[in-house]
Amino acid sequence: GAGVSQTPSNKVTEKGKYVELRCDPISGHTALYWYRQSLGQGPEFLIYFQGTGAADDSGLPNDRFFAVRPEGSVSTLKIQRTERGDSAVYLCASSLGTPRGTQYFGPGTRLLVL
Amino acid sequence: DQQVKQNSPSLSVQEGRISILNCDYTNSMFDYFLWYKKYPAEGPTFLISISSIKDKNEDGRFTVFLNKSAKHLSLHIVPSQPGDSAVYFCAAITEIQGAQKLVFGQGTRLTINP
């Protein structure tokens, strides 16, 4: 079956611009996660949705970052007033939502802020 | 504060030999540990996991060992194959926050030489 898909695969933007990154989870997965991976580091948790609601957004670095999942499926990560330090690979994962349920990752969106 | 640490950024092993990847953690609340494997331009893929109530879990060529008193786990791959060349991430979950948030180490790049 189809895995987690993310679009775009690459995004180049200028400092100060607004970007949206999209994630399509595996069908039937109720839990969705966003992580950010900087060069040479492991993925860092940003936010976790159970259904439509954000169950844990403790990893969002500041109020420029916002994510939605209005219908409990597709999610969009929104970054306002981008900064060069936002450059990273943004990974989305989904799972069945059970505790310790395996998280399946998408290929990521590589964001470069010039 | 890096709660999950992989102190070896890279490891090179001869094909057919054993690969041992190490991981240390500081948070005693972690109760479930996972290893993910990542190829370039792809998202991490789940490899193997272990609960804190066990000290060993085996799946084919992959075995994970957990030493709770030392807060240390290791992944053994034997025999190593060229297709095992990838970046390996250790990750941990805590029961707090519904056991959903993965905390990753920095990763170890494994190269299997023919």
Tab-separated table of C-alpha atoms in Angstrom:
chain	number	residue	atom	x	y	z
A	1	GLY	CA	0.000	0.000	0.000
A	2	ALA	CA	0.932	3.659	-0.229
A	3	GLY	CA	3.263	4.977	2.413
A	4	VAL	CA	3.486	8.451	3.897
A	5	SER	CA	3.937	11.071	1.211
A	6	GLN	CA	5.205	14.618	1.591
A	7	THR	CA	5.121	17.547	-0.785
A	8	PRO	CA	7.075	19.338	-1.988
A	9	SER	CA	10.211	17.217	-1.797
A	10	ASN	CA	12.326	20.371	-1.927
A	11	LYS	CA	11.475	23.976	-1.166
A	12	VAL	CA	13.723	26.998	-1.576
A	13	THR	CA	12.460	30.266	-0.193
A	14	GLU	CA	13.743	33.645	0.848
A	15	LYS	CA	14.105	34.842	4.393
A	16	GLY	CA	10.867	36.348	5.637
A	17	LYS	CA	8.578	34.373	3.332
A	18	TYR	CA	5.753	32.021	4.340
A	19	VAL	CA	5.874	28.299	3.496
A	20	GLU	CA	3.501	25.377	3.751
A	21	LEU	CA	4.616	21.765	3.858
A	22	ARG	CA	2.103	18.986	3.278
A	23	CYS	CA	1.902	15.459	4.634
A	24	ASP	CA	-0.389	12.629	3.492
A	25	PRO	CA	-0.351	9.866	6.103
A	26	ILE	CA	-1.003	6.179	5.579
A	27	SER	CA	-4.723	5.584	5.183
A	28	GLY	CA	-6.336	4.656	8.488
A	29	HIS	CA	-3.541	6.023	10.655
A	30	THR	CA	-5.035	8.251	13.323
A	31	ALA	CA	-1.767	9.619	14.666
A	32	LEU	CA	0.452	12.005	12.728
A	33	TYR	CA	3.790	13.490	13.737
A	34	TRP	CA	6.080	16.214	12.471
A	35	TYR	CA	9.817	16.113	13.108
A	36	ARG	CA	12.651	18.358	11.961
A	37	GLN	CA	16.111	17.071	11.105
A	38	SER	CA	19.028	19.457	10.900
A	39	LEU	CA	22.295	18.499	9.250
A	40	GLY	CA	24.227	15.939	11.277
A	41	GLN	CA	21.466	15.545	13.841
A	42	GLY	CA	18.672	13.121	14.506
A	43	PRO	CA	15.044	14.059	13.928
A	44	GLU	CA	13.577	16.368	16.589
A	45	PHE	CA	9.928	16.169	17.556
A	46	LEU	CA	7.758	19.144	16.662
A	47	ILE	CA	4.086	18.204	17.059
A	48	TYR	CA	1.792	15.186	17.314
A	49	PHE	CA	-1.847	14.910	16.218
A	50	GLN	CA	-4.341	12.316	17.368
A	51	GLY	CA	-7.183	12.702	14.903
A	52	THR	CA	-7.809	16.372	14.220
A	53	GLY	CA	-6.407	17.763	17.448
A	54	ALA	CA	-2.837	18.551	18.378
A	55	ALA	CA	-2.186	16.254	21.346
A	56	ASP	CA	1.330	17.562	21.945
A	57	ASP	CA	2.866	20.646	20.330
A	58	SER	CA	5.676	21.020	22.834
A	59	GLY	CA	8.356	20.712	20.141
A	60	LEU	CA	7.312	23.697	18.043
A	61	PRO	CA	10.250	26.114	18.402
A	62	ASN	CA	8.234	29.351	18.431
A	63	ASP	CA	4.966	30.902	17.318
A	64	ARG	CA	6.119	31.183	13.702
A	65	PHE	CA	5.432	27.462	13.412
A	66	PHE	CA	1.897	26.140	13.202
A	67	ALA	CA	0.362	22.875	12.011
A	68	VAL	CA	-3.163	21.785	11.198
A	69	ARG	CA	-4.963	18.560	10.416
A	70	PRO	CA	-8.541	19.710	9.824
A	71	GLU	CA	-10.095	16.425	8.695
A	72	GLY	CA	-7.906	14.009	10.592
A	73	SER	CA	-5.932	12.938	7.558
A	74	VAL	CA	-3.713	15.351	5.598
A	75	SER	CA	-1.647	17.746	7.682
A	76	THR	CA	0.029	21.025	6.778
A	77	LEU	CA	2.988	22.508	8.626
A	78	LYS	CA	3.064	26.270	8.229
A	79	ILE	CA	6.090	28.457	8.851
A	80	GLN	CA	5.728	32.228	8.894
A	81	ARG	CA	8.517	34.769	8.412
A	82	THR	CA	11.048	32.067	7.633
A	83	GLU	CA	14.589	32.426	8.931
A	84	ARG	CA	17.813	30.867	7.675
A	85	GLY	CA	17.894	28.718	10.812
A	86	ASP	CA	14.652	27.049	9.698
A	87	SER	CA	16.570	25.292	6.922
A	88	ALA	CA	16.275	21.551	7.578
A	89	VAL	CA	14.515	18.400	6.445
A	90	TYR	CA	10.963	18.302	7.760
A	91	LEU	CA	9.771	14.739	8.306
A	92	CYS	CA	6.224	13.547	8.744
A	93	ALA	CA	5.280	10.188	10.247
A	94	SER	CA	2.029	8.396	10.931
A	95	SER	CA	0.962	5.492	13.102
A	96	LEU	CA	-2.132	3.637	14.251
A	97	GLY	CA	-2.079	5.795	17.357
A	98	THR	CA	-1.581	3.049	19.912
A	99	PRO	CA	1.103	3.649	22.551
A	100	ARG	CA	4.489	2.633	21.123
A	101	GLY	CA	2.871	2.038	17.770
A	102	THR	CA	5.406	1.967	14.961
A	103	GLN	CA	5.812	5.333	13.288
A	104	TYR	CA	6.175	5.223	9.522
A	105	PHE	CA	8.064	8.138	8.041
A	106	GLY	CA	7.705	9.954	4.760
A	107	PRO	CA	10.730	10.967	2.656
A	108	GLY	CA	10.718	14.485	4.053
A	109	THR	CA	10.678	18.000	2.637
A	110	ARG	CA	14.066	19.641	2.365
A	111	LEU	CA	13.582	23.334	3.153
A	112	LEU	CA	16.273	25.856	2.303
A	113	VAL	CA	15.837	29.444	3.432
A	114	LEU	CA	18.154	31.849	1.620
B	1	ASP	CA	20.262	18.555	26.628
B	2	GLN	CA	20.787	15.464	24.485
B	3	GLN	CA	18.773	12.712	26.186
B	4	VAL	CA	19.736	10.053	23.644
B	5	LYS	CA	23.340	9.958	22.491
B	6	GLN	CA	25.123	8.094	19.758
B	7	ASN	CA	28.739	8.977	20.285
B	8	SER	CA	30.113	7.374	17.129
B	9	PRO	CA	29.210	9.440	14.066
B	10	SER	CA	30.517	6.735	11.749
B	11	LEU	CA	31.487	3.075	11.669
B	12	SER	CA	33.129	1.007	8.953
B	13	VAL	CA	32.828	-2.799	8.937
B	14	GLN	CA	33.921	-5.552	6.592
B	15	GLU	CA	31.158	-7.472	4.834
B	16	GLY	CA	30.300	-10.643	6.725
B	17	ARG	CA	31.569	-9.334	10.062
B	18	ILE	CA	29.518	-8.091	12.999
B	19	SER	CA	28.448	-4.443	13.195
B	20	ILE	CA	27.839	-3.047	16.672
B	21	LEU	CA	26.149	0.310	17.039
B	22	ASN	CA	25.910	1.901	20.469
B	23	CYS	CA	23.474	4.263	22.120
B	24	ASP	CA	23.330	5.848	25.580
B	25	TYR	CA	20.443	7.627	27.240
B	26	THR	CA	20.071	9.824	30.286
B	27	ASN	CA	16.327	9.870	30.981
B	28	SER	CA	15.402	7.006	33.313
B	29	MET	CA	11.727	7.462	32.340
B	30	PHE	CA	12.363	6.005	28.888
B	31	ASP	CA	10.715	2.592	28.740
B	32	TYR	CA	10.801	1.635	25.067
B	33	PHE	CA	13.647	1.870	22.594
B	34	LEU	CA	13.795	1.636	18.826
B	35	TRP	CA	16.324	1.556	16.046
B	36	TYR	CA	15.607	3.224	12.723
B	37	LYS	CA	17.616	2.956	9.522
B	38	LYS	CA	17.834	5.779	7.012
B	39	TYR	CA	19.006	5.798	3.399
B	40	PRO	CA	19.785	9.109	1.646
B	41	ALA	CA	16.711	11.042	0.461
B	42	GLU	CA	14.383	8.637	2.281
B	43	GLY	CA	12.648	8.810	5.618
B	44	PRO	CA	13.784	6.659	8.541
B	45	THR	CA	12.422	3.098	8.501
B	46	PHE	CA	11.746	1.082	11.631
B	47	LEU	CA	14.180	-1.752	12.237
B	48	ILE	CA	13.745	-3.266	15.683
B	49	SER	CA	12.562	-2.308	19.162
B	50	ILE	CA	12.895	-3.392	22.763
B	51	SER	CA	10.848	-2.804	25.871
B	52	SER	CA	12.569	-1.888	29.119
B	53	ILE	CA	11.294	-5.118	30.692
B	54	LYS	CA	13.574	-7.103	28.375
B	55	ASP	CA	17.317	-7.133	27.893
B	56	LYS	CA	17.438	-8.629	24.409
B	57	ASN	CA	15.322	-8.760	21.280
B	58	GLU	CA	16.295	-10.577	18.113
B	59	ASP	CA	14.949	-10.373	14.577
B	60	GLY	CA	16.907	-12.248	11.946
B	61	ARG	CA	20.347	-10.677	11.569
B	62	PHE	CA	19.462	-7.868	13.987
B	63	THR	CA	19.670	-8.061	17.769
B	64	VAL	CA	19.182	-5.232	20.222
B	65	PHE	CA	20.594	-5.426	23.743
B	66	LEU	CA	19.469	-3.216	26.606
B	67	ASN	CA	21.443	-2.588	29.802
B	68	LYS	CA	19.135	-0.538	31.998
B	69	SER	CA	21.577	-0.052	34.839
B	70	ALA	CA	24.106	1.449	32.424
B	71	LYS	CA	21.407	3.245	30.396
B	72	HIS	CA	22.948	1.743	27.302
B	73	LEU	CA	21.676	-0.152	24.305
B	74	SER	CA	23.356	-1.613	21.299
B	75	LEU	CA	22.350	-2.950	17.901
B	76	HIS	CA	24.204	-5.962	16.536
B	77	ILE	CA	24.036	-6.828	12.855
B	78	VAL	CA	25.506	-10.157	11.878
B	79	PRO	CA	26.542	-10.944	9.258
B	80	SER	CA	26.831	-7.404	7.876
B	81	GLN	CA	25.836	-6.949	4.238
B	82	PRO	CA	26.510	-4.080	1.794
B	83	GLY	CA	22.801	-3.161	1.861
B	84	ASP	CA	23.147	-2.416	5.561
B	85	SER	CA	25.149	0.716	4.707
B	86	ALA	CA	22.947	3.538	6.006
B	87	VAL	CA	22.561	5.939	8.913
B	88	TYR	CA	21.189	4.259	12.033
B	89	PHE	CA	19.238	6.193	14.637
B	90	CYS	CA	18.525	5.089	18.156
B	91	ALA	CA	15.251	6.450	19.579
B	92	ALA	CA	13.413	6.276	22.882
B	93	ILE	CA	9.870	6.739	24.114
B	94	THR	CA	8.546	7.639	27.530
B	95	GLU	CA	5.159	6.655	28.889
B	96	ILE	CA	4.624	10.302	29.712
B	97	GLN	CA	2.629	12.069	26.990
B	98	GLY	CA	1.017	8.838	25.895
B	99	ALA	CA	4.176	7.115	24.769
B	100	GLN	CA	4.113	8.771	21.377
B	101	LYS	CA	7.001	11.203	21.152
B	102	LEU	CA	10.216	9.720	19.784
B	103	VAL	CA	13.483	11.151	21.079
B	104	PHE	CA	16.290	10.418	18.630
B	105	GLY	CA	20.040	10.212	18.894
B	106	GLN	CA	22.313	11.951	16.395
B	107	GLY	CA	22.778	8.882	14.246
B	108	THR	CA	25.703	6.644	13.240
B	109	ARG	CA	26.666	6.236	9.601
B	110	LEU	CA	27.459	2.578	8.965
B	111	THR	CA	29.515	1.626	5.923
B	112	ILE	CA	29.888	-2.021	4.983
B	113	ASN	CA	32.957	-2.639	2.863
B	114	PRO	CA	32.935	-5.519	0.360
